Amino acid sequence: YYHWQRDAGVSMHVLQYTANSSDTTWDKKFQDYVQWVVTVQTIKDPNNINVLGEPKFNPDSSVYSSGWCRPQNDGPASRAIALIDYAFYQLGKGNSAYVNQYLYKHSNDLLYEDYGIDEFWDDGYDDYESNRRAAVNC
């Protein structure tokens, strides 16, 4: 199996919204996800792209380096949506130190302009990985 960047962001966002409020096991799973995101965003990408645009990772958190449609520039936005909502959840619980340490300072997805603005105009692949999207010239 693999860790798919885009799918994981959507899945973790759904987990937060569908979790039973009396069952806090989802919170631990989300914290594990945050740790994973923070870890993989520091990896040097062997495919010579910004690691934020990598579509998938191996179970050991290494970048999948075989052929694949890359980059997929919607992954950071999917993760950012989930992480921002989780940050608000943590802030609501009074955990500003956690948000500052793990979400604000170390999640490059929340600093989306560092990736999204620069790569928005670059070639990439669509959501269904079937069509290469040429850079848009405006």
mmCIF file of N, CA, C and O in Angstrom, residues 66-120:
data_model
loop_
_atom_site.group_PDB
_atom_site.id
_atom_site.type_symbol
_atom_site.label_atom_id
_atom_site.label_comp_id
_atom_site.label_asym_id
_atom_site.label_seq_id
_atom_site.Cartn_x
_atom_site.Cartn_y
_atom_site.Cartn_z
ATOM 1 N N SER A 66 9.324 5.669 -8.383
ATOM 2 C CA SER A 66 9.086 5.108 -9.710
ATOM 3 C C SER A 66 8.174 6.038 -10.509
ATOM 4 O O SER A 66 7.674 7.026 -9.984
ATOM 5 N N GLY A 67 7.965 5.698 -11.754
ATOM 6 C CA GLY A 67 7.148 6.540 -12.612
ATOM 7 C C GLY A 67 5.751 6.763 -12.075
ATOM 8 O O GLY A 67 5.109 5.843 -11.583
ATOM 9 N N TRP A 68 5.317 7.998 -12.161
ATOM 10 C CA TRP A 68 3.955 8.353 -11.765
ATOM 11 C C TRP A 68 3.659 9.741 -12.300
ATOM 12 O O TRP A 68 4.567 10.476 -12.663
ATOM 13 N N CYS A 69 2.405 10.090 -12.351
ATOM 14 C CA CYS A 69 2.007 11.423 -12.807
ATOM 15 C C CYS A 69 2.347 12.435 -11.722
ATOM 16 O O CYS A 69 1.682 12.486 -10.693
ATOM 17 N N ARG A 70 3.347 13.203 -11.959
ATOM 18 C CA ARG A 70 3.761 14.203 -10.982
ATOM 19 C C ARG A 70 4.230 15.451 -11.708
ATOM 20 O O ARG A 70 4.678 15.353 -12.845
ATOM 21 N N PRO A 71 4.111 16.581 -11.075
ATOM 22 C CA PRO A 71 3.576 16.812 -9.736
ATOM 23 C C PRO A 71 2.045 16.862 -9.744
ATOM 24 O O PRO A 71 1.431 17.025 -10.791
ATOM 25 N N GLN A 72 1.492 16.700 -8.564
ATOM 26 C CA GLN A 72 0.052 16.865 -8.376
ATOM 27 C C GLN A 72 -0.114 18.000 -7.377
ATOM 28 O O GLN A 72 0.038 17.820 -6.179
ATOM 29 N N ASN A 73 -0.396 19.159 -7.904
ATOM 30 C CA ASN A 73 -0.322 20.390 -7.127
ATOM 31 C C ASN A 73 -1.544 20.682 -6.270
ATOM 32 O O ASN A 73 -1.614 21.729 -5.641
ATOM 33 N N ASP A 74 -2.494 19.748 -6.207
ATOM 34 C CA ASP A 74 -3.653 19.974 -5.340
ATOM 35 C C ASP A 74 -3.482 19.333 -3.963
ATOM 36 O O ASP A 74 -4.271 19.577 -3.073
ATOM 37 N N GLY A 75 -2.446 18.535 -3.764
ATOM 38 C CA GLY A 75 -2.209 17.898 -2.470
ATOM 39 C C GLY A 75 -2.047 18.882 -1.328
ATOM 40 O O GLY A 75 -2.663 18.718 -0.273
ATOM 41 N N PRO A 76 -1.225 19.937 -1.494
ATOM 42 C CA PRO A 76 -1.075 20.886 -0.394
ATOM 43 C C PRO A 76 -2.390 21.530 0.026
ATOM 44 O O PRO A 76 -2.632 21.721 1.216
ATOM 45 N N ALA A 77 -3.247 21.849 -0.914
ATOM 46 C CA ALA A 77 -4.529 22.465 -0.553
ATOM 47 C C ALA A 77 -5.412 21.479 0.208
ATOM 48 O O ALA A 77 -6.063 21.849 1.192
ATOM 49 N N SER A 78 -5.442 20.229 -0.219
ATOM 50 C CA SER A 78 -6.247 19.212 0.482
ATOM 51 C C SER A 78 -5.761 19.031 1.917
ATOM 52 O O SER A 78 -6.562 18.949 2.845
ATOM 53 N N ARG A 79 -4.460 18.976 2.075
ATOM 54 C CA ARG A 79 -3.909 18.833 3.428
ATOM 55 C C ARG A 79 -4.152 20.096 4.246
ATOM 56 O O ARG A 79 -4.496 20.016 5.428
ATOM 57 N N ALA A 80 -3.973 21.267 3.632
ATOM 58 C CA ALA A 80 -4.151 22.514 4.372
ATOM 59 C C ALA A 80 -5.574 22.647 4.915
ATOM 60 O O ALA A 80 -5.764 23.079 6.045
ATOM 61 N N ILE A 81 -6.557 22.268 4.121
ATOM 62 C CA ILE A 81 -7.953 22.337 4.589
ATOM 63 C C ILE A 81 -8.131 21.500 5.847
ATOM 64 O O ILE A 81 -8.706 21.949 6.842
ATOM 65 N N ALA A 82 -7.633 20.277 5.827
ATOM 66 C CA ALA A 82 -7.755 19.396 6.990
ATOM 67 C C ALA A 82 -6.968 19.950 8.180
ATOM 68 O O ALA A 82 -7.464 19.963 9.313
ATOM 69 N N LEU A 83 -5.753 20.419 7.938
ATOM 70 C CA LEU A 83 -4.908 20.904 9.024
ATOM 71 C C LEU A 83 -5.424 22.208 9.623
ATOM 72 O O LEU A 83 -5.330 22.417 10.836
ATOM 73 N N ILE A 84 -5.985 23.079 8.808
ATOM 74 C CA ILE A 84 -6.543 24.328 9.334
ATOM 75 C C ILE A 84 -7.738 24.039 10.240
ATOM 76 O O ILE A 84 -7.856 24.594 11.337
ATOM 77 N N ASP A 85 -8.623 23.151 9.809
ATOM 78 C CA ASP A 85 -9.768 22.796 10.661
ATOM 79 C C ASP A 85 -9.304 22.142 11.957
ATOM 80 O O ASP A 85 -9.858 22.387 13.028
ATOM 81 N N TYR A 86 -8.271 21.315 11.856
ATOM 82 C CA TYR A 86 -7.742 20.672 13.057
ATOM 83 C C TYR A 86 -7.102 21.713 13.976
ATOM 84 O O TYR A 86 -7.228 21.622 15.204
ATOM 85 N N ALA A 87 -6.445 22.695 13.418
ATOM 86 C CA ALA A 87 -5.863 23.765 14.227
ATOM 87 C C ALA A 87 -6.960 24.501 14.997
ATOM 88 O O ALA A 87 -6.806 24.778 16.199
ATOM 89 N N PHE A 88 -8.070 24.796 14.330
ATOM 90 C CA PHE A 88 -9.184 25.450 15.026
ATOM 91 C C PHE A 88 -9.744 24.565 16.145
ATOM 92 O O PHE A 88 -10.100 25.052 17.215
ATOM 93 N N TYR A 89 -9.814 23.269 15.895
ATOM 94 C CA TYR A 89 -10.260 22.331 16.935
ATOM 95 C C TYR A 89 -9.320 22.395 18.141
ATOM 96 O O TYR A 89 -9.768 22.489 19.280
ATOM 97 N N GLN A 90 -8.025 22.344 17.879
ATOM 98 C CA GLN A 90 -7.047 22.391 18.969
ATOM 99 C C GLN A 90 -7.092 23.734 19.701
ATOM 100 O O GLN A 90 -6.985 23.786 20.930
ATOM 101 N N LEU A 91 -7.233 24.820 18.967
ATOM 102 C CA LEU A 91 -7.329 26.131 19.603
ATOM 103 C C LEU A 91 -8.568 26.213 20.493
ATOM 104 O O LEU A 91 -8.528 26.798 21.571
ATOM 105 N N GLY A 92 -9.669 25.598 20.043
ATOM 106 C CA GLY A 92 -10.887 25.556 20.841
ATOM 107 C C GLY A 92 -10.716 24.802 22.148
ATOM 108 O O GLY A 92 -11.422 25.051 23.123
ATOM 109 N N LYS A 93 -9.773 23.872 22.171
ATOM 110 C CA LYS A 93 -9.454 23.127 23.390
ATOM 111 C C LYS A 93 -8.378 23.825 24.217
ATOM 112 O O LYS A 93 -7.960 23.307 25.242
ATOM 113 N N GLY A 94 -7.921 24.987 23.748
ATOM 114 C CA GLY A 94 -6.892 25.722 24.481
ATOM 115 C C GLY A 94 -5.471 25.249 24.205
ATOM 116 O O GLY A 94 -4.562 25.562 24.973
ATOM 117 N N ASN A 95 -5.281 24.522 23.117
ATOM 118 C CA ASN A 95 -3.959 23.954 22.807
ATOM 119 C C ASN A 95 -3.194 24.813 21.795
ATOM 120 O O ASN A 95 -2.719 24.316 20.778
ATOM 121 N N SER A 96 -3.043 26.081 22.111
ATOM 122 C CA SER A 96 -2.334 26.961 21.185
ATOM 123 C C SER A 96 -0.866 26.575 21.042
ATOM 124 O O SER A 96 -0.270 26.769 19.977
ATOM 125 N N ALA A 97 -0.265 26.027 22.092
ATOM 126 C CA ALA A 97 1.144 25.608 22.003
ATOM 127 C C ALA A 97 1.302 24.493 20.971
ATOM 128 O O ALA A 97 2.263 24.495 20.183
ATOM 129 N N TYR A 98 0.370 23.540 20.937
ATOM 130 C CA TYR A 98 0.417 22.461 19.948
ATOM 131 C C TYR A 98 0.271 23.022 18.535
ATOM 132 O O TYR A 98 1.020 22.660 17.626
ATOM 133 N N VAL A 99 -0.685 23.913 18.363
ATOM 134 C CA VAL A 99 -0.918 24.509 17.048
ATOM 135 C C VAL A 99 0.331 25.253 16.586
ATOM 136 O O VAL A 99 0.769 25.112 15.444
ATOM 137 N N ASN A 100 0.917 26.027 17.468
ATOM 138 C CA ASN A 100 2.106 26.794 17.107
ATOM 139 C C ASN A 100 3.280 25.869 16.770
ATOM 140 O O ASN A 100 3.974 26.078 15.778
ATOM 141 N N GLN A 101 3.486 24.848 17.581
ATOM 142 C CA GLN A 101 4.640 23.970 17.384
ATOM 143 C C GLN A 101 4.518 23.073 16.155
ATOM 144 O O GLN A 101 5.468 22.929 15.396
ATOM 145 N N TYR A 102 3.357 22.458 15.958
ATOM 146 C CA TYR A 102 3.244 21.440 14.912
ATOM 147 C C TYR A 102 2.518 21.900 13.650
ATOM 148 O O TYR A 102 2.808 21.412 12.566
ATOM 149 N N LEU A 103 1.581 22.785 13.791
ATOM 150 C CA LEU A 103 0.787 23.162 12.629
ATOM 151 C C LEU A 103 1.257 24.475 12.007
ATOM 152 O O LEU A 103 1.405 24.570 10.796
ATOM 153 N N TYR A 104 1.508 25.461 12.827
ATOM 154 C CA TYR A 104 1.874 26.763 12.281
ATOM 155 C C TYR A 104 3.325 26.804 11.808
ATOM 156 O O TYR A 104 3.613 27.220 10.698
ATOM 157 N N LYS A 105 4.240 26.340 12.636
ATOM 158 C CA LYS A 105 5.659 26.468 12.307
ATOM 159 C C LYS A 105 6.177 25.411 11.345
ATOM 160 O O LYS A 105 7.122 25.646 10.619
ATOM 161 N N HIS A 106 5.599 24.226 11.341
ATOM 162 C CA HIS A 106 6.221 23.122 10.610
ATOM 163 C C HIS A 106 5.412 22.558 9.462
ATOM 164 O O HIS A 106 5.906 21.700 8.752
ATOM 165 N N SER A 107 4.207 22.966 9.273
ATOM 166 C CA SER A 107 3.438 22.442 8.154
ATOM 167 C C SER A 107 3.523 23.401 6.986
ATOM 168 O O SER A 107 2.927 24.472 7.004
ATOM 169 N N ASN A 108 4.275 23.026 5.975
ATOM 170 C CA ASN A 108 4.419 23.879 4.807
ATOM 171 C C ASN A 108 3.101 24.052 4.066
ATOM 172 O O ASN A 108 2.942 25.001 3.311
ATOM 173 N N ASP A 109 2.148 23.138 4.267
ATOM 174 C CA ASP A 109 0.846 23.288 3.625
ATOM 175 C C ASP A 109 0.122 24.523 4.132
ATOM 176 O O ASP A 109 -0.635 25.152 3.405
ATOM 177 N N LEU A 110 0.342 24.878 5.397
ATOM 178 C CA LEU A 110 -0.310 26.058 5.942
ATOM 179 C C LEU A 110 0.403 27.332 5.496
ATOM 180 O O LEU A 110 -0.134 28.421 5.612
ATOM 181 N N LEU A 111 1.586 27.175 4.986
ATOM 182 C CA LEU A 111 2.305 28.288 4.359
ATOM 183 C C LEU A 111 2.178 28.112 2.860
ATOM 184 O O LEU A 111 3.130 28.166 2.114
ATOM 185 N N TYR A 112 0.965 27.884 2.429
ATOM 186 C CA TYR A 112 0.672 27.454 1.062
ATOM 187 C C TYR A 112 1.235 28.376 0.001
ATOM 188 O O TYR A 112 1.601 27.935 -1.072
ATOM 189 N N GLU A 113 1.334 29.660 0.329
ATOM 190 C CA GLU A 113 1.851 30.567 -0.688
ATOM 191 C C GLU A 113 3.280 30.213 -1.076
ATOM 192 O O GLU A 113 3.714 30.485 -2.182
ATOM 193 N N ASP A 114 4.021 29.573 -0.156
ATOM 194 C CA ASP A 114 5.382 29.156 -0.489
ATOM 195 C C ASP A 114 5.390 28.122 -1.601
ATOM 196 O O ASP A 114 6.351 28.000 -2.330
ATOM 197 N N TYR A 115 4.356 27.339 -1.699
ATOM 198 C CA TYR A 115 4.283 26.315 -2.734
ATOM 199 C C TYR A 115 3.257 26.677 -3.799
ATOM 200 O O TYR A 115 3.557 26.694 -4.973
ATOM 201 N N GLY A 116 2.063 26.983 -3.368
ATOM 202 C CA GLY A 116 0.952 27.151 -4.293
ATOM 203 C C GLY A 116 1.127 28.257 -5.314
ATOM 204 O O GLY A 116 0.819 28.074 -6.487
ATOM 205 N N ILE A 117 1.612 29.388 -4.908
ATOM 206 C CA ILE A 117 1.774 30.494 -5.839
ATOM 207 C C ILE A 117 2.864 30.167 -6.855
ATOM 208 O O ILE A 117 2.697 30.363 -8.052
ATOM 209 N N ASP A 118 3.970 29.634 -6.372
ATOM 210 C CA ASP A 118 5.080 29.327 -7.270
ATOM 211 C C ASP A 118 4.733 28.234 -8.268
ATOM 212 O O ASP A 118 5.106 28.300 -9.423
ATOM 213 N N GLU A 119 4.049 27.194 -7.833
ATOM 214 C CA GLU A 119 3.780 26.047 -8.689
ATOM 215 C C GLU A 119 2.429 26.103 -9.397
ATOM 216 O O GLU A 119 2.152 25.292 -10.255
ATOM 217 N N PHE A 120 1.586 27.071 -9.047
ATOM 218 C CA PHE A 120 0.258 27.123 -9.644
ATOM 219 C C PHE A 120 0.312 27.156 -11.158
ATOM 220 O O PHE A 120 -0.480 26.526 -11.837
#
